[in-house]
Amino acid sequence: MDHLPLPQNATLGTLDIPYLCTEDYDGEDFETFPARKHWTIERRFTVIVFACRERLVTEHSEVGSFLQTWLYFGLLNQFLEKPVDVKLFQREAGGGKVLFTSKRLGDIISAWTVQTMEQDWSMYENNLRTWKDRLYGYLLTARDIVLRVVHSLDGQPENILSCVCLSIAVLGEYLNYALKDMFIKRGLESPVMQNWQSVDWADCGGPIVTIMQRNGWCPNKLAYFDAEDLKSIGKLWYSANMKPPNAEKSHARCSEEQCQLLQVDLREYRTCHTREGCECASRGPEPGLLASAIQNDLVPLVTIAERAGVKVSLQIADENTEYVAISHVWADGMGNLKENTLTECSLRQLRFYVDALAGFDAQSNLPLWIDTLCLPRNPIELRRRGIIAFNEVFRKAQHVLVLDSYLQKLSSKSMSPIELLARVAVCGWTQRLWTFSEGRLGRSVYFQFEDRAVDLFQAVDQWRETFFRIPSLPSHGVDLAVIGNFSATRILPGPEFDCRLLELPTLRFALGTRSTSWPTDEAICLAGILGLNMRQVIEADDAQKMNVVWSLLQNLPTGLAFSRAPRKLVDKGYRWAPSSLLGDLKVQRWGGPGPLFARLNATPSEAGLIVQLPGALFKARLSTDSGAGRTKLKLFECCLPQFAADRGHLSLQGGSGQWYSCNIISNWHQESADVDIANEVPAIILESPIEMDRSSARDDFRSIDTLRGLLVTYFHSEEGEEIIHAKAHSHVELQTLSNKVQKFHDKVKICCEEILSHNMDTIAALQDDQDTLKRKIASWVEEYAREDDLLELGKEIWRHEMWDDSDGKLINHIVWSVGYLCSVDEWYVIEEGSRPITWCVD
């Protein structure tokens, strides 16, 4: 970690990682190093098992020694194409203890990139792709091993093996960026950046997060780091070395959803003074004049003057008025829940900041807008009228000045542009909902530090001129991650940055960790950010405000149909819509599958969300058999939340004979939809078409092609119409089964057909005695399974999966499978359509 950049006054500086190597890397082929050293690595699903000379190795220090030699020094050897002096990576820690250090890594990699770039690339351009792919393949191998180890160490983030894995991940990031830098510099296709922090599986940054928790970081801000789109362990380490906001206060009541220290308590809120012990009076504009301005749809500003005390005067803005709009966090004490006043000391401070920002002398008295003084608290109708003009206030301001207590205590004098960004990214101002729109609307946004106000756009613009360079420095990855994840204000030139933020996927990430003390403000704020009709939203009932926002949007992500947001709107026609863009950070696929969340071609309607997606239709819907309704109910009982709380999976067979496992993952909505059993039929809406013949891609035991889908019902009478209105019930995953399991299901089907053909009279006679019928079916199945090779085939599959393959358990499974096919009759057969269907999902 020692090679990574640090902010001023770093709180950690270094991390003690043990040096465990007992031998040097041998310089031979990377992939076969374990075999040369008599190690075997067995991957079992997400688990990894190590053995050396057929001896199971569980001692963390022994595994760590092996991984450090292979995946750290071996990677370096393969990239540099020469041995590495391991003594450069050792530091004495006293008492004979040797720790690992990467202090010289930056020099080593920088020199390598310079040397590589100085070569005549055209001489071997045809070999560049092979060279790049080979090195990138080594990174993929290292990442796979490390993530599996970290996953197995879940709950032990400070274990020595976790620390070794962290150091390998940081090296992998740096090498990945170095490759990328060189190929970009040459104008060639660069390798994709690998993510070493898989939040839903294994996070190599665990040791750093543990330290941050201990050092007083709020769970809400840690959740922000978890949710970042462009992940970087280097950037996480950089942030960990900054003193967190409100570190002196307890975050015991905070959650990933919100920081309680930033919430406004209506009963206890007090307008603050700029220093303790001050008891100066409060001043504000004349209430009648303020109300009159709002009623006449004018923008009120205030000027602050010293005339035998502090005087606040109202001024009406016109098209030529230059003014500063103040954006602040109410939890810092510059709000007022009772009246439009602030303390005299706060007013003096405001005037000082505004005049210094504008470069005016003390006599100039530039007007300003701040909600505490310029937006009436009551009556509510007047306040709503003032909020309608909110966007224009910040859009037309000459400058927006951000005030945050954390930043105001920091001197910016020696901070790099990246540190300025990183400090702003963790301050309380970036955790509030309203401040997001305030920061985005302003033409020129300044952040007030202790010594001056800083324009981040200008700071980053100066940094950009020096960035695209070789050698590839350790700071490059950190810098890119800080900039890439920053969304509080516009920091890059060009309209693309603003346009992308107005797209729902980007906006969801930007708002995920923000919060508001008044939940109904979210819809109003979103309307302002997205340029919607704010009057319509403000005038709607509180319970309908988000409905109105969704109805005003067009070109929505198709992935919203698959959203797993735990809280969705409840009104008919809006059940597909998440009730909030805030929070739920641990919910994977809040906006559905990634590719579909990025596909902006869904349309809201009064009946639901209109999407074009392929679907799997059930063949039995075409049946005229009088028993089809009874067997359809059996299928519903297996899979719909209205009928069965404990749902597992469906076995389905396609028209081509291919078998699928349809796993029921979770409810689509917190409130189940009603089902007209007689007239509705089931279907599965899929994220992409099923590939019909994948037999060549399957192996004996590995299932392939997991597709996400929705289990829905619709009125069969609508088939053939332009739009099919579908009621969504469950999230499902449809998986094409392996060759062995395909064969197993074929045999189960034959078993079912045999039993039905030979025992119909007995089955009919025992319909009123289900217990006896089940025992009979079990005996028939066991007899058939033993005579055929069905039981042996099942044992072979279960042994491979390391399940209990005892006869009793396997027979019970076969009995269940046969019983399922018997009960649902033809309702297990689907038609795998490849053409998209227009669905209206709700």
PDB file of N, CA and C in Angstrom, residues 509-541:
ATOM      1  N   PHE A 509     -27.405   6.025  -9.198  1.00  0.00           N
ATOM      2  CA  PHE A 509     -26.157   5.902  -8.449  1.00  0.00           C
ATOM      3  C   PHE A 509     -25.846   7.193  -7.705  1.00  0.00           C
ATOM      4  N   ALA A 510     -26.061   8.337  -8.374  1.00  0.00           N
ATOM      5  CA  ALA A 510     -25.709   9.621  -7.774  1.00  0.00           C
ATOM      6  C   ALA A 510     -26.538   9.908  -6.525  1.00  0.00           C
ATOM      7  N   LEU A 511     -27.785   9.420  -6.499  1.00  0.00           N
ATOM      8  CA  LEU A 511     -28.687   9.724  -5.386  1.00  0.00           C
ATOM      9  C   LEU A 511     -28.758   8.608  -4.353  1.00  0.00           C
ATOM     10  N   GLY A 512     -28.169   7.463  -4.650  1.00  0.00           N
ATOM     11  CA  GLY A 512     -28.362   6.286  -3.805  1.00  0.00           C
ATOM     12  C   GLY A 512     -28.070   6.492  -2.336  1.00  0.00           C
ATOM     13  N   THR A 513     -26.996   7.226  -2.008  1.00  0.00           N
ATOM     14  CA  THR A 513     -26.629   7.401  -0.600  1.00  0.00           C
ATOM     15  C   THR A 513     -27.113   8.731  -0.025  1.00  0.00           C
ATOM     16  N   ARG A 514     -27.869   9.472  -0.803  1.00  0.00           N
ATOM     17  CA  ARG A 514     -28.386  10.749  -0.291  1.00  0.00           C
ATOM     18  C   ARG A 514     -29.699  10.527   0.455  1.00  0.00           C
ATOM     19  N   SER A 515     -30.072  11.513   1.253  1.00  0.00           N
ATOM     20  CA  SER A 515     -31.300  11.394   2.035  1.00  0.00           C
ATOM     21  C   SER A 515     -31.901  12.769   2.245  1.00  0.00           C
ATOM     22  N   THR A 516     -33.117  12.776   2.751  1.00  0.00           N
ATOM     23  CA  THR A 516     -33.811  14.021   3.061  1.00  0.00           C
ATOM     24  C   THR A 516     -34.620  13.834   4.325  1.00  0.00           C
ATOM     25  N   SER A 517     -34.782  14.902   5.084  1.00  0.00           N
ATOM     26  CA  SER A 517     -35.569  14.826   6.319  1.00  0.00           C
ATOM     27  C   SER A 517     -37.063  14.782   6.021  1.00  0.00           C
ATOM     28  N   TRP A 518     -37.441  15.164   4.800  1.00  0.00           N
ATOM     29  CA  TRP A 518     -38.848  15.164   4.404  1.00  0.00           C
ATOM     30  C   TRP A 518     -39.004  14.289   3.163  1.00  0.00           C
ATOM     31  N   PRO A 519     -39.472  13.025   3.314  1.00  0.00           N
ATOM     32  CA  PRO A 519     -39.517  12.076   2.197  1.00  0.00           C
ATOM     33  C   PRO A 519     -40.258  12.589   0.961  1.00  0.00           C
ATOM     34  N   THR A 520     -41.317  13.399   1.154  1.00  0.00           N
ATOM     35  CA  THR A 520     -42.076  13.868  -0.011  1.00  0.00           C
ATOM     36  C   THR A 520     -41.275  14.852  -0.856  1.00  0.00           C
ATOM     37  N   ASP A 521     -40.150  15.348  -0.318  1.00  0.00           N
ATOM     38  CA  ASP A 521     -39.299  16.260  -1.104  1.00  0.00           C
ATOM     39  C   ASP A 521     -38.627  15.549  -2.281  1.00  0.00           C
ATOM     40  N   GLU A 522     -38.505  14.212  -2.197  1.00  0.00           N
ATOM     41  CA  GLU A 522     -37.772  13.507  -3.251  1.00  0.00           C
ATOM     42  C   GLU A 522     -38.396  13.743  -4.616  1.00  0.00           C
ATOM     43  N   ALA A 523     -39.707  13.599  -4.710  1.00  0.00           N
ATOM     44  CA  ALA A 523     -40.367  13.763  -6.009  1.00  0.00           C
ATOM     45  C   ALA A 523     -40.179  15.184  -6.534  1.00  0.00           C
ATOM     46  N   ILE A 524     -40.270  16.171  -5.642  1.00  0.00           N
ATOM     47  CA  ILE A 524     -40.102  17.575  -6.060  1.00  0.00           C
ATOM     48  C   ILE A 524     -38.685  17.802  -6.564  1.00  0.00           C
ATOM     49  N   CYS A 525     -37.724  17.257  -5.822  1.00  0.00           N
ATOM     50  CA  CYS A 525     -36.324  17.430  -6.197  1.00  0.00           C
ATOM     51  C   CYS A 525     -36.022  16.737  -7.525  1.00  0.00           C
ATOM     52  N   LEU A 526     -36.556  15.536  -7.707  1.00  0.00           N
ATOM     53  CA  LEU A 526     -36.348  14.816  -8.965  1.00  0.00           C
ATOM     54  C   LEU A 526     -36.929  15.587 -10.142  1.00  0.00           C
ATOM     55  N   ALA A 527     -38.096  16.170  -9.933  1.00  0.00           N
ATOM     56  CA  ALA A 527     -38.723  16.950 -11.006  1.00  0.00           C
ATOM     57  C   ALA A 527     -37.810  18.102 -11.415  1.00  0.00           C
ATOM     58  N   GLY A 528     -37.179  18.731 -10.432  1.00  0.00           N
ATOM     59  CA  GLY A 528     -36.266  19.832 -10.745  1.00  0.00           C
ATOM     60  C   GLY A 528     -35.034  19.365 -11.487  1.00  0.00           C
ATOM     61  N   ILE A 529     -34.456  18.252 -11.028  1.00  0.00           N
ATOM     62  CA  ILE A 529     -33.243  17.726 -11.663  1.00  0.00           C
ATOM     63  C   ILE A 529     -33.518  17.327 -13.108  1.00  0.00           C
ATOM     64  N   LEU A 530     -34.669  16.684 -13.341  1.00  0.00           N
ATOM     65  CA  LEU A 530     -34.983  16.121 -14.646  1.00  0.00           C
ATOM     66  C   LEU A 530     -35.705  17.101 -15.566  1.00  0.00           C
ATOM     67  N   GLY A 531     -35.936  18.329 -15.074  1.00  0.00           N
ATOM     68  CA  GLY A 531     -36.585  19.334 -15.910  1.00  0.00           C
ATOM     69  C   GLY A 531     -38.053  19.050 -16.162  1.00  0.00           C
ATOM     70  N   LEU A 532     -38.727  18.409 -15.209  1.00  0.00           N
ATOM     71  CA  LEU A 532     -40.157  18.092 -15.358  1.00  0.00           C
ATOM     72  C   LEU A 532     -41.006  19.259 -14.870  1.00  0.00           C
ATOM     73  N   ASN A 533     -42.291  19.141 -15.060  1.00  0.00           N
ATOM     74  CA  ASN A 533     -43.231  20.178 -14.633  1.00  0.00           C
ATOM     75  C   ASN A 533     -43.347  20.141 -13.112  1.00  0.00           C
ATOM     76  N   MET A 534     -42.642  21.040 -12.435  1.00  0.00           N
ATOM     77  CA  MET A 534     -42.623  21.023 -10.973  1.00  0.00           C
ATOM     78  C   MET A 534     -43.987  21.362 -10.388  1.00  0.00           C
ATOM     79  N   ARG A 535     -44.739  22.202 -11.069  1.00  0.00           N
ATOM     80  CA  ARG A 535     -46.055  22.578 -10.543  1.00  0.00           C
ATOM     81  C   ARG A 535     -46.950  21.344 -10.412  1.00  0.00           C
ATOM     82  N   GLN A 536     -46.928  20.462 -11.440  1.00  0.00           N
ATOM     83  CA  GLN A 536     -47.738  19.253 -11.383  1.00  0.00           C
ATOM     84  C   GLN A 536     -47.352  18.387 -10.194  1.00  0.00           C
ATOM     85  N   VAL A 537     -46.071  18.277  -9.940  1.00  0.00           N
ATOM     86  CA  VAL A 537     -45.597  17.428  -8.855  1.00  0.00           C
ATOM     87  C   VAL A 537     -45.928  18.048  -7.503  1.00  0.00           C
ATOM     88  N   ILE A 538     -45.672  19.329  -7.350  1.00  0.00           N
ATOM     89  CA  ILE A 538     -45.898  20.009  -6.077  1.00  0.00           C
ATOM     90  C   ILE A 538     -47.374  19.999  -5.700  1.00  0.00           C
ATOM     91  N   GLU A 539     -48.238  20.192  -6.687  1.00  0.00           N
ATOM     92  CA  GLU A 539     -49.675  20.282  -6.399  1.00  0.00           C
ATOM     93  C   GLU A 539     -50.334  18.920  -6.220  1.00  0.00           C
ATOM     94  N   ALA A 540     -49.645  17.836  -6.553  1.00  0.00           N
ATOM     95  CA  ALA A 540     -50.202  16.489  -6.359  1.00  0.00           C
ATOM     96  C   ALA A 540     -50.210  16.147  -4.870  1.00  0.00           C
ATOM     97  N   ASP A 541     -51.130  15.256  -4.464  1.00  0.00           N
ATOM     98  CA  ASP A 541     -51.130  14.763  -3.090  1.00  0.00           C
ATOM     99  C   ASP A 541     -49.790  14.103  -2.802  1.00  0.00           C
TER     100      ASP A 541
END
